[in-house]
Coordinates of N, CA and C in Angstrom, one line a residue:
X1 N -6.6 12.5 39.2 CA -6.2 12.4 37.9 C -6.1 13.8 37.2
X2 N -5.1 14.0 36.2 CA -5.2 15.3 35.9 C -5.2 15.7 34.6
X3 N -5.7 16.0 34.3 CA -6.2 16.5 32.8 C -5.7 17.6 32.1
X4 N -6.0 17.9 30.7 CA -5.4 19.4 30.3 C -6.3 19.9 29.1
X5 N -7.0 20.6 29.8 CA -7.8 21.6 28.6 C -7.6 22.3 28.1
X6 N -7.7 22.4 26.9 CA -7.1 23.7 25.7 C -8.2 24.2 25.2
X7 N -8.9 25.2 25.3 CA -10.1 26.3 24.7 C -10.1 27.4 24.3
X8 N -10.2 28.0 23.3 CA -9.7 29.4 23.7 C -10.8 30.2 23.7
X9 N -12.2 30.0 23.9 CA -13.7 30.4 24.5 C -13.7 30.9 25.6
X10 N -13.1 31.9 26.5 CA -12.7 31.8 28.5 C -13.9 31.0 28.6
X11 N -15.1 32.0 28.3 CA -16.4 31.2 29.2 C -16.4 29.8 29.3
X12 N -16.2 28.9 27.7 CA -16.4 27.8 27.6 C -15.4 27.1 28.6
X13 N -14.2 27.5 28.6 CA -13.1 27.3 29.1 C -13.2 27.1 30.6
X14 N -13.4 28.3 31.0 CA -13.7 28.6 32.7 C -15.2 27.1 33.6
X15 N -16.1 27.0 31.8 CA -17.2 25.9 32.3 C -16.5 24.5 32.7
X16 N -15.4 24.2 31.4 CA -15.4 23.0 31.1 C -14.2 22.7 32.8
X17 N -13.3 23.8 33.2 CA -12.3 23.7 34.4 C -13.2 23.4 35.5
X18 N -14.0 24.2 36.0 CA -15.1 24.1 37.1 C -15.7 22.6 37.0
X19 N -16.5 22.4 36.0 CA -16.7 21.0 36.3 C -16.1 19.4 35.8
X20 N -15.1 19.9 35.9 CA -14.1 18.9 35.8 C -13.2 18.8 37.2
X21 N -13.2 20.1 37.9 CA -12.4 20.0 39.1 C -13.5 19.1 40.4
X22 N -15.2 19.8 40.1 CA -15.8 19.5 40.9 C -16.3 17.7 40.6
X23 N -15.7 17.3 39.6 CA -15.9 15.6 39.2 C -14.4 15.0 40.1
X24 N -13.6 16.2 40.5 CA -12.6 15.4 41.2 C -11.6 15.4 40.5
X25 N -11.0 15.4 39.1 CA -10.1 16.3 38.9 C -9.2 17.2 38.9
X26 N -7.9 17.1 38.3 CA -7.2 18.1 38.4 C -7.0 18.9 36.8
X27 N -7.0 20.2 37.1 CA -7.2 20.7 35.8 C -6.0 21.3 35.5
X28 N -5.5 21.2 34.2 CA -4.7 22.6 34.1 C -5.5 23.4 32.7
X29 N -6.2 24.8 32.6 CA -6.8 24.9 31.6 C -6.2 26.0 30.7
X30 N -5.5 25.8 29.4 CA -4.8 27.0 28.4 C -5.7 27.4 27.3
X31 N -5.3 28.5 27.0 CA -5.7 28.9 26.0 C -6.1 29.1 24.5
X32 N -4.5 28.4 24.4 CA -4.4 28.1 22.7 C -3.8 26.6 22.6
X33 N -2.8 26.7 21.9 CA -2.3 24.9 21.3 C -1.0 25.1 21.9
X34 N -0.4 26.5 21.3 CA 1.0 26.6 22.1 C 1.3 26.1 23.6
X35 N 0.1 27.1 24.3 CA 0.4 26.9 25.8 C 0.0 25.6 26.0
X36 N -0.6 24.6 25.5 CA -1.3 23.2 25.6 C 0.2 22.5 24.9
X37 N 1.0 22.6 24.1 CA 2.5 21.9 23.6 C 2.8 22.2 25.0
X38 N 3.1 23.2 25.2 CA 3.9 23.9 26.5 C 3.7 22.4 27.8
X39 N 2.3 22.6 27.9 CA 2.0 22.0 29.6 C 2.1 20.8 29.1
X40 N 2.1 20.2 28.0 CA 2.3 18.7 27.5 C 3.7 18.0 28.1
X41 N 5.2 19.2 27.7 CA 6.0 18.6 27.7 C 6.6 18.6 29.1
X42 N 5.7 19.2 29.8 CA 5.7 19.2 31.3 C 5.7 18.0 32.0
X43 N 3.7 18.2 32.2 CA 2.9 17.4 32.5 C 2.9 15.8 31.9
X44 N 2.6 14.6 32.5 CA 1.9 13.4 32.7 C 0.2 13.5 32.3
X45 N -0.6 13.7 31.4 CA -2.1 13.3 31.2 C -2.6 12.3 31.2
X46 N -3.4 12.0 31.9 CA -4.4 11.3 31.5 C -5.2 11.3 30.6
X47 N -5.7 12.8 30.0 CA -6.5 12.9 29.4 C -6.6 14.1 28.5
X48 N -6.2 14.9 27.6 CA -5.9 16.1 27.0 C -7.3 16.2 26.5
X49 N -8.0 17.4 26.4 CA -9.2 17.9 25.8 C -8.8 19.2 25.1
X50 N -9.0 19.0 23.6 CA -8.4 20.1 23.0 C -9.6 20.6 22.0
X51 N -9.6 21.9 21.7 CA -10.2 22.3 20.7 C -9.6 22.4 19.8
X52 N -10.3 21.7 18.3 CA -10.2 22.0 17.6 C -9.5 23.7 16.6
X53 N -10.1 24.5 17.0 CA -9.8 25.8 16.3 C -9.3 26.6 17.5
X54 N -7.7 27.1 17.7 CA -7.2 27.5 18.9 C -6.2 28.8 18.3
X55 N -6.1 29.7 18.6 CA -4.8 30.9 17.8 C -3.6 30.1 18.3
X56 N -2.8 30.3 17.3 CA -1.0 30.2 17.0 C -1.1 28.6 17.0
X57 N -1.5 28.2 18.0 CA -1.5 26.1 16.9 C -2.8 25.7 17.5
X58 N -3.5 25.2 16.4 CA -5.0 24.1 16.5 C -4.3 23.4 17.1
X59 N -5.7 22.5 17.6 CA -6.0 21.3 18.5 C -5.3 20.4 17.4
X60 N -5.7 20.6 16.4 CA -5.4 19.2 15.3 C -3.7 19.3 15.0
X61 N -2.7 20.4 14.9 CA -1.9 20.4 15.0 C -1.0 20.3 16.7
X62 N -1.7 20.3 17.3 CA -1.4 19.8 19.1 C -1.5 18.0 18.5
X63 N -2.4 17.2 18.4 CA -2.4 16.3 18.2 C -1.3 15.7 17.3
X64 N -1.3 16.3 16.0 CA 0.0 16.1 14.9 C 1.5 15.7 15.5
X65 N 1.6 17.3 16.7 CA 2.7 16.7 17.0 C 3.1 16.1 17.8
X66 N 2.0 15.5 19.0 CA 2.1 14.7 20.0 C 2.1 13.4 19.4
X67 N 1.9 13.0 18.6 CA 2.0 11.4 17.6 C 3.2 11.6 16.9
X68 N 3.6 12.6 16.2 CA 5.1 12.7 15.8 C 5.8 11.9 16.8
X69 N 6.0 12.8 17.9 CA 7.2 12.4 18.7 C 6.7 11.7 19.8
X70 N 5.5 10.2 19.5 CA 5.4 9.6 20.3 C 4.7 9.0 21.2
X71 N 4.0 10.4 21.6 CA 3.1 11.2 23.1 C 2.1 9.5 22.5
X72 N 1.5 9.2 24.1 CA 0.3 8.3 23.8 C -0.9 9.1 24.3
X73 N -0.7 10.0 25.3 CA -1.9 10.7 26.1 C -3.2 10.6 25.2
X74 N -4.2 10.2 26.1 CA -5.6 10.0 24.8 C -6.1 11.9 24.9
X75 N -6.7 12.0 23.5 CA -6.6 13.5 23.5 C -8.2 12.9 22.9
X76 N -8.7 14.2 23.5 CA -10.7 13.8 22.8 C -10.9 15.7 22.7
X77 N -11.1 15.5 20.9 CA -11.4 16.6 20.3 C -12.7 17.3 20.3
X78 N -12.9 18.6 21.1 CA -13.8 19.4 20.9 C -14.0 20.3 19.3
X79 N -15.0 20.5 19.2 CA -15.4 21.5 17.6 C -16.6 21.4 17.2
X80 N -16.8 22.4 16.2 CA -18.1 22.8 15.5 C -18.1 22.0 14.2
X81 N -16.9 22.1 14.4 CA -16.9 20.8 12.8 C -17.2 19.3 12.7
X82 N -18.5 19.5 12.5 CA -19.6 17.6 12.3 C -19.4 17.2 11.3
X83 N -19.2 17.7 9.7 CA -18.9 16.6 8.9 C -18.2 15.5 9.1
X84 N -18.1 14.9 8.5 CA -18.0 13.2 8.3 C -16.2 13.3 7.6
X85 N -16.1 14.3 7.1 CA -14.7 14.0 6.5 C -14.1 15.2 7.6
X86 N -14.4 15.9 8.4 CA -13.7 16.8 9.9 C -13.6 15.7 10.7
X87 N -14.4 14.7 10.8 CA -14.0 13.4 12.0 C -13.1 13.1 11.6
X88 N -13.1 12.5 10.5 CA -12.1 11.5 9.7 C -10.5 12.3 10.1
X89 N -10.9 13.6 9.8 CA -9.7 14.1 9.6 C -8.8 14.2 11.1
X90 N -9.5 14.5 12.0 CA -8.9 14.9 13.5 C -8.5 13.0 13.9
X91 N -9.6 12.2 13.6 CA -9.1 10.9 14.0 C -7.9 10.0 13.0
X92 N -8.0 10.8 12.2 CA -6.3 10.2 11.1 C -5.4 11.2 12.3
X93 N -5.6 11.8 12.4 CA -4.2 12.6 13.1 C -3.6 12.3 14.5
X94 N -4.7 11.3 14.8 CA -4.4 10.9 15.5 C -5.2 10.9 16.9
X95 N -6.3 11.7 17.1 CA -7.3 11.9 17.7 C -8.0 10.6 18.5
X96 N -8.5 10.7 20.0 CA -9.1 9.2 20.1 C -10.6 9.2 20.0
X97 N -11.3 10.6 20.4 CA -12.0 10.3 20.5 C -12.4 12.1 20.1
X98 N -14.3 12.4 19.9 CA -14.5 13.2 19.0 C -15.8 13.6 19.8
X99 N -15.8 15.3 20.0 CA -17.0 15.7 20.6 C -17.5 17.0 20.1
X100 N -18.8 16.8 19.3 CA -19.3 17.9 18.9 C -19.8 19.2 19.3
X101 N -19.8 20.6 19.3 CA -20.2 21.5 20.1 C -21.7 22.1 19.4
X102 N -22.7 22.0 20.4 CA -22.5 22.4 21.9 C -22.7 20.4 22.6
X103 N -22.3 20.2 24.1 CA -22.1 19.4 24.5 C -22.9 19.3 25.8
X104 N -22.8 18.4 26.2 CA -23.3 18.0 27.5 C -22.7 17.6 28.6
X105 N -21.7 18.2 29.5 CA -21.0 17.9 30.4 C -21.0 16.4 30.8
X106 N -22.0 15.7 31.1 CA -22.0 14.5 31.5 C -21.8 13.4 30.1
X107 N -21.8 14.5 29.2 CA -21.3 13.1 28.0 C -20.0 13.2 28.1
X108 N -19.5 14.3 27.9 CA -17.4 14.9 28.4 C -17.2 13.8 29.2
X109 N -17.9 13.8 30.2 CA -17.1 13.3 31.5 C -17.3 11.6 31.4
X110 N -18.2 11.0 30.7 CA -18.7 9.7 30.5 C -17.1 9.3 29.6
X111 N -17.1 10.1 28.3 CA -15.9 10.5 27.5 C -14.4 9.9 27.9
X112 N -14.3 10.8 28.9 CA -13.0 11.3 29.5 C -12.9 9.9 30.3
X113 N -14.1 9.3 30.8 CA -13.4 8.0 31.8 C -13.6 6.9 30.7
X114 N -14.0 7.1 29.6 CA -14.0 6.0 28.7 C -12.4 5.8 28.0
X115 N -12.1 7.0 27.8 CA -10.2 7.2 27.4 C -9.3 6.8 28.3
X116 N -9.8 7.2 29.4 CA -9.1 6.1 30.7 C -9.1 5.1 30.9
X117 N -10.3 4.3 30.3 CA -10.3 2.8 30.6 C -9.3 1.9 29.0
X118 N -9.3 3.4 28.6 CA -9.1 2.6 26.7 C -7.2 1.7 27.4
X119 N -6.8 1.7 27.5 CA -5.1 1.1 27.5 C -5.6 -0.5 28.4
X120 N -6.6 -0.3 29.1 CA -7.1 -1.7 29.5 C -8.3 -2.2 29.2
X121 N -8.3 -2.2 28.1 CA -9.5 -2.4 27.5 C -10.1 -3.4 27.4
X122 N -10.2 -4.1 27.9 CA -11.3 -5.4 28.7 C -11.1 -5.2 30.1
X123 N -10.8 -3.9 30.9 CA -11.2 -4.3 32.1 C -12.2 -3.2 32.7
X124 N -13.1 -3.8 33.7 CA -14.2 -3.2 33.9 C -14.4 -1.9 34.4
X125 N -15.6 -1.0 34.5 CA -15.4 0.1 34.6 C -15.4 0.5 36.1
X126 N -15.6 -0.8 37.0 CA -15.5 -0.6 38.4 C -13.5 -1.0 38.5
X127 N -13.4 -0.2 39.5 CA -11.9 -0.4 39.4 C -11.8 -1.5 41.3
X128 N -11.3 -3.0 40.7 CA -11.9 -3.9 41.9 C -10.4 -4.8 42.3
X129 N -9.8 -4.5 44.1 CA -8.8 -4.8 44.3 C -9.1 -6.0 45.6
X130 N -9.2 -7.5 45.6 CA -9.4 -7.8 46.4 C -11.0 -7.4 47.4
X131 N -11.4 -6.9 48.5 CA -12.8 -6.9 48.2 C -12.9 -5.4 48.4
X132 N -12.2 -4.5 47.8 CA -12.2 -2.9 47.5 C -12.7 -3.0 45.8
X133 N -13.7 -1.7 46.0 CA -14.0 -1.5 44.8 C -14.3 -0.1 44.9
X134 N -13.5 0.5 43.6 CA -14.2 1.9 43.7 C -14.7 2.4 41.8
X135 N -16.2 2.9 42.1 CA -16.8 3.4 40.8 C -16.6 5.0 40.2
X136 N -15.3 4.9 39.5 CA -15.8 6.2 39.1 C -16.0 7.1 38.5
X137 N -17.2 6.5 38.1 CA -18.4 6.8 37.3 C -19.0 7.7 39.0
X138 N -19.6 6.7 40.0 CA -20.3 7.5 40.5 C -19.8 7.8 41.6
X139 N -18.7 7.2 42.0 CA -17.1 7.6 42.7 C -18.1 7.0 44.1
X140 N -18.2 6.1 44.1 CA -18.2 5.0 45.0 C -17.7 4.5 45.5
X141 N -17.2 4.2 47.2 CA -16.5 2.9 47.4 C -17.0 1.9 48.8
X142 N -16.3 1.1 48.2 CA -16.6 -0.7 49.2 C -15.4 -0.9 49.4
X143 N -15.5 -1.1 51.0 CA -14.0 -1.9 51.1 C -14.8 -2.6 52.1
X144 N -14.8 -3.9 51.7 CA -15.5 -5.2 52.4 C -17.2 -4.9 52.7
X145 N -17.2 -5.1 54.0 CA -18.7 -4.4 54.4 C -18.8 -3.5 54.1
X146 N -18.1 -2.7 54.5 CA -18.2 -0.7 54.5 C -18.1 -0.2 53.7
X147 N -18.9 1.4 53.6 CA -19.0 2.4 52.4 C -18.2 2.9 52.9
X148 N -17.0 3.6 52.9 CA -16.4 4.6 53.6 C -16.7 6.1 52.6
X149 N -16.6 6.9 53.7 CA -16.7 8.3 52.7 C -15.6 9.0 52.6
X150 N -14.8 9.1 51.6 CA -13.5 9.4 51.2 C -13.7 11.0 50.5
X151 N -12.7 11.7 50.9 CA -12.8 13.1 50.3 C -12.4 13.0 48.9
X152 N -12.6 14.1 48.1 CA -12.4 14.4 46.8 C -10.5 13.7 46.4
X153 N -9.5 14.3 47.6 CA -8.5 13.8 47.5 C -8.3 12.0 47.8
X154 N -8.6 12.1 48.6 CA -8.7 10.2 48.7 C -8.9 9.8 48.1
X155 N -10.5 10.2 47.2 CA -10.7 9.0 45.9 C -9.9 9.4 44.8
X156 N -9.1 10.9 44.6 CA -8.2 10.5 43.9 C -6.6 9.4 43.8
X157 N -6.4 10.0 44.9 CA -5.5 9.1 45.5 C -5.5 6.6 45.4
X158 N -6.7 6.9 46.2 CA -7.2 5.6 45.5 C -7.1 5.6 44.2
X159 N -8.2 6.4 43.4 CA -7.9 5.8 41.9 C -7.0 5.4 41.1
X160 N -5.8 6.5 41.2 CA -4.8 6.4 41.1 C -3.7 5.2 41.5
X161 N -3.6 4.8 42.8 CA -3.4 3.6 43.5 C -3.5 2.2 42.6
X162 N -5.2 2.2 42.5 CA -6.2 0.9 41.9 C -5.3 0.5 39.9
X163 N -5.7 2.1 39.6 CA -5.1 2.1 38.1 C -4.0 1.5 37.8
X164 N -3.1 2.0 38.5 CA -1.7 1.3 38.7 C -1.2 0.2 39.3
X165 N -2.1 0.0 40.1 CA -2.0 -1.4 41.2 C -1.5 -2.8 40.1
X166 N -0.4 -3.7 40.6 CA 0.5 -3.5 41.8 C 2.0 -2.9 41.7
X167 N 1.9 -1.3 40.8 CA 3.2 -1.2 40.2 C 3.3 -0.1 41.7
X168 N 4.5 0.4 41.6 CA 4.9 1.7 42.9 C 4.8 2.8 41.8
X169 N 3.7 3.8 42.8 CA 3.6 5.3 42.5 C 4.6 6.0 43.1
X170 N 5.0 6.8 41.9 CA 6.4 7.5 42.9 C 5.7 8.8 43.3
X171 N 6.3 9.3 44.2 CA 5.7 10.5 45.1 C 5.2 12.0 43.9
X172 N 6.5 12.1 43.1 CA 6.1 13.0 42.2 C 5.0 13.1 41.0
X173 N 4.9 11.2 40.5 CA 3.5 11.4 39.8 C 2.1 11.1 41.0
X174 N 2.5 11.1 41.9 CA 1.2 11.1 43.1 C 0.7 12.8 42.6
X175 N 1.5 13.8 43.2 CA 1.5 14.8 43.2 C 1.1 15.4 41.6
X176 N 1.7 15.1 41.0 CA 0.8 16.0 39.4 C -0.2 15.9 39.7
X177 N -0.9 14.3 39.6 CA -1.9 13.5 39.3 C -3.5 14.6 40.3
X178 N -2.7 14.4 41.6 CA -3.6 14.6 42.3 C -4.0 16.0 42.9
X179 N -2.6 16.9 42.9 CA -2.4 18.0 43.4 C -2.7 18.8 42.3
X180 N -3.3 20.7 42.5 CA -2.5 21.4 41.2 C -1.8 21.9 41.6
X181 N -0.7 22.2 42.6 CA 0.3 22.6 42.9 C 0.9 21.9 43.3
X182 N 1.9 20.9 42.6 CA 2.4 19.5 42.8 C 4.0 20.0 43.6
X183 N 3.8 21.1 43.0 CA 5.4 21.3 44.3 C 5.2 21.3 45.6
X184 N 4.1 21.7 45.9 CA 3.7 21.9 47.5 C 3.5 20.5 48.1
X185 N 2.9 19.6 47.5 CA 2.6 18.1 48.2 C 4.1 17.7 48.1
X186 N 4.9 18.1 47.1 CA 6.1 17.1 46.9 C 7.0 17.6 48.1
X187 N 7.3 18.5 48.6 CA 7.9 19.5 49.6 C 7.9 19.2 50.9
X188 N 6.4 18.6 51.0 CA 6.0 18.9 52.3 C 5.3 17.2 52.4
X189 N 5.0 17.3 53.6 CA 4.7 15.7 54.1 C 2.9 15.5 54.0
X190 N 2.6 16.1 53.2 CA 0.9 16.5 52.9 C 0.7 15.6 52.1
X191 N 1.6 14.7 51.4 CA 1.1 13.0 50.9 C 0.7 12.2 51.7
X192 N 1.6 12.5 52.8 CA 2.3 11.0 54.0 C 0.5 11.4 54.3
X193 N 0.0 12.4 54.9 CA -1.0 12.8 56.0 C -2.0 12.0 55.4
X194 N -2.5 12.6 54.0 CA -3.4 12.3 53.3 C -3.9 10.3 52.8
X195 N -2.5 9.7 53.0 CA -1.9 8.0 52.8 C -2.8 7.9 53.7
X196 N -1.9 8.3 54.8 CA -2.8 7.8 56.6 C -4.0 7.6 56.8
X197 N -4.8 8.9 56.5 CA -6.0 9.0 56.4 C -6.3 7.9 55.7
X198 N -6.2 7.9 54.4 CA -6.8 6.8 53.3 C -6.7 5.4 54.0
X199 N -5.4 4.6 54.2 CA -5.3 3.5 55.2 C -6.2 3.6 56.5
X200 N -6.5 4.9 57.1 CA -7.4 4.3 58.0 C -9.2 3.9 57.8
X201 N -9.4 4.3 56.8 CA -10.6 4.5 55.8 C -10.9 3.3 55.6
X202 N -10.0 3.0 55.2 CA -10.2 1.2 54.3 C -9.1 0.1 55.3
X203 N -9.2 0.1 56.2 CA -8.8 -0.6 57.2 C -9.7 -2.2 57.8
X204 N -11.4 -1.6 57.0 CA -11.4 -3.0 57.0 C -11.7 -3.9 55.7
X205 N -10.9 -3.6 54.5 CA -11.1 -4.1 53.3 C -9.6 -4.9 53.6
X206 N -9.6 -6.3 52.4 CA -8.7 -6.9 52.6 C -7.4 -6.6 51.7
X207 N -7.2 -5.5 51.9 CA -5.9 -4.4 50.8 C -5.1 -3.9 51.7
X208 N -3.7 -3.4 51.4 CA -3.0 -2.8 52.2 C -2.2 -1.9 51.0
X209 N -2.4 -0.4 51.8 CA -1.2 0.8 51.4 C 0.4 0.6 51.6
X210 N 1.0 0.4 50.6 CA 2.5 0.1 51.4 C 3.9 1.3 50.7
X211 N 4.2 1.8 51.4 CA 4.9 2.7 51.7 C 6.3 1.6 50.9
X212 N 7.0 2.6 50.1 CA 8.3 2.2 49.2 C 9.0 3.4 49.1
X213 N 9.9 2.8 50.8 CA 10.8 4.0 50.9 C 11.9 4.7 50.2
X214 N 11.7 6.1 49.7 CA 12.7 6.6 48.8 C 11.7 6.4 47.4
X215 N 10.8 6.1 47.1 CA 10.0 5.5 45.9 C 8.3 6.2 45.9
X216 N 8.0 5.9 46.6 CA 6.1 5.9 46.5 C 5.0 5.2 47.7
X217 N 4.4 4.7 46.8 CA 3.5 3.8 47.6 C 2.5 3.5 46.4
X218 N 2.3 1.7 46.6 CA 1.6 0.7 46.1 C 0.3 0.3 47.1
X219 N -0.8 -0.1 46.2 CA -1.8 -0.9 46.8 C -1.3 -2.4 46.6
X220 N -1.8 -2.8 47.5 CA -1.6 -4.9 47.3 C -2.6 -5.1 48.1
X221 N -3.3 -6.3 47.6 CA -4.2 -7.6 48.5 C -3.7 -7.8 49.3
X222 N -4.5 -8.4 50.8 CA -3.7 -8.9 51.4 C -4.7 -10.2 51.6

């Protein structure tokens, strides 16, 4: 899944990329609001994390104009500003969610999969396809009897899969999502490899990877 952090703290910056990559993420992390518009009109998010106070455009004006023209990306606001009318104000603008500094990584991250589940919002926080289930929260998986042990990319890949399940991922949002150099997976046959592997992993859960030639690939029950 891939995310986009806007900080203009490096240190804080360089903290929040590191463990967000090592939760299995994909990061892209900028500096100010500009380069965060910039990677917006790019990128596909899942999840924008912006500060509040950024040179040349705030977080709060990142947010402004992503609701102007549309954007739904859940954006969860970092800042020093706790008043009661600074909430108010970043969540009128459109804001989903609100985190005070200093923070606790594991509340971010709790955060960040809470904004992911928000668009299905009665469904549970295990992501459950026929008798596959994967948590992640604690990035778990069951496919039937078996635990299999899936690499950092495979459980993205799955998640990805599960979230969307039973629509077709096309190859290029495979690649944002999962890659940070999405040209290189899209180029080269470093999806197909990575598929394979995954299919053989969960080979005895009752699910199937299916290949949609010229298109992607879908998970389905079987």
């Amino acid at each position: 899944m891939r995310l986009l952090v806007a900080e203009d703290d490096p240190g804080l910056r360089s903290v929040l990329e590191r463990g967000l990559r090592e939760s299995g993420y994909v990061v892209d992390a900028v500096p100010d609001g500009e380069e965060a518009l910039a990677f917006l009109r790019t990128y596909d998010y899942e999840v924008a994390v912006l500060d509040w106070r950024m040179p040349k455009v705030t977080g709060l004006e990142v947010v402004r104009e992503l609701r102007r023209r549309g954007a739904t990306v859940p954006v969860l606001m970092l800042t020093a500003r706790d008043t009661p009318a600074d909430r108010v104000a970043g969540l009128d603008e459109g804001a989903d969610d609100y985190l005070v500094k200093p923070f606790d990584l594991g509340e971010l991250l709790a955060r960040i999969r809470a904004l992911q589940r928000r668009p299905a919002a009665l469904a549970a926080p295990t992501l459950v396809l026929g008798d596959l289930a994967y948590d992640p929260a604690t990035r778990e998986v069951r496919a039937g009897a078996e635990t299999p042990a899936l690499t950092a990319t495979e459980m993205a890949l799955l998640e990805l899969l599960l979230r969307r399940s039973p629509a077709v991922v096309d190859r290029r949002s495979i690649a944002v999502q999962v890659w940070d150099q999405e040209a290189d997976a899209v180029g080269s046959n470093t999806i197909e490899v990575h598929m394979a592997r995954l299919r053989a992993k969960l080979a005895t859960a009752a699910v199937r990877i299916e290949t949609v030639r010229g298109v992607g690939y879908r998970i389905v029950a079987t």
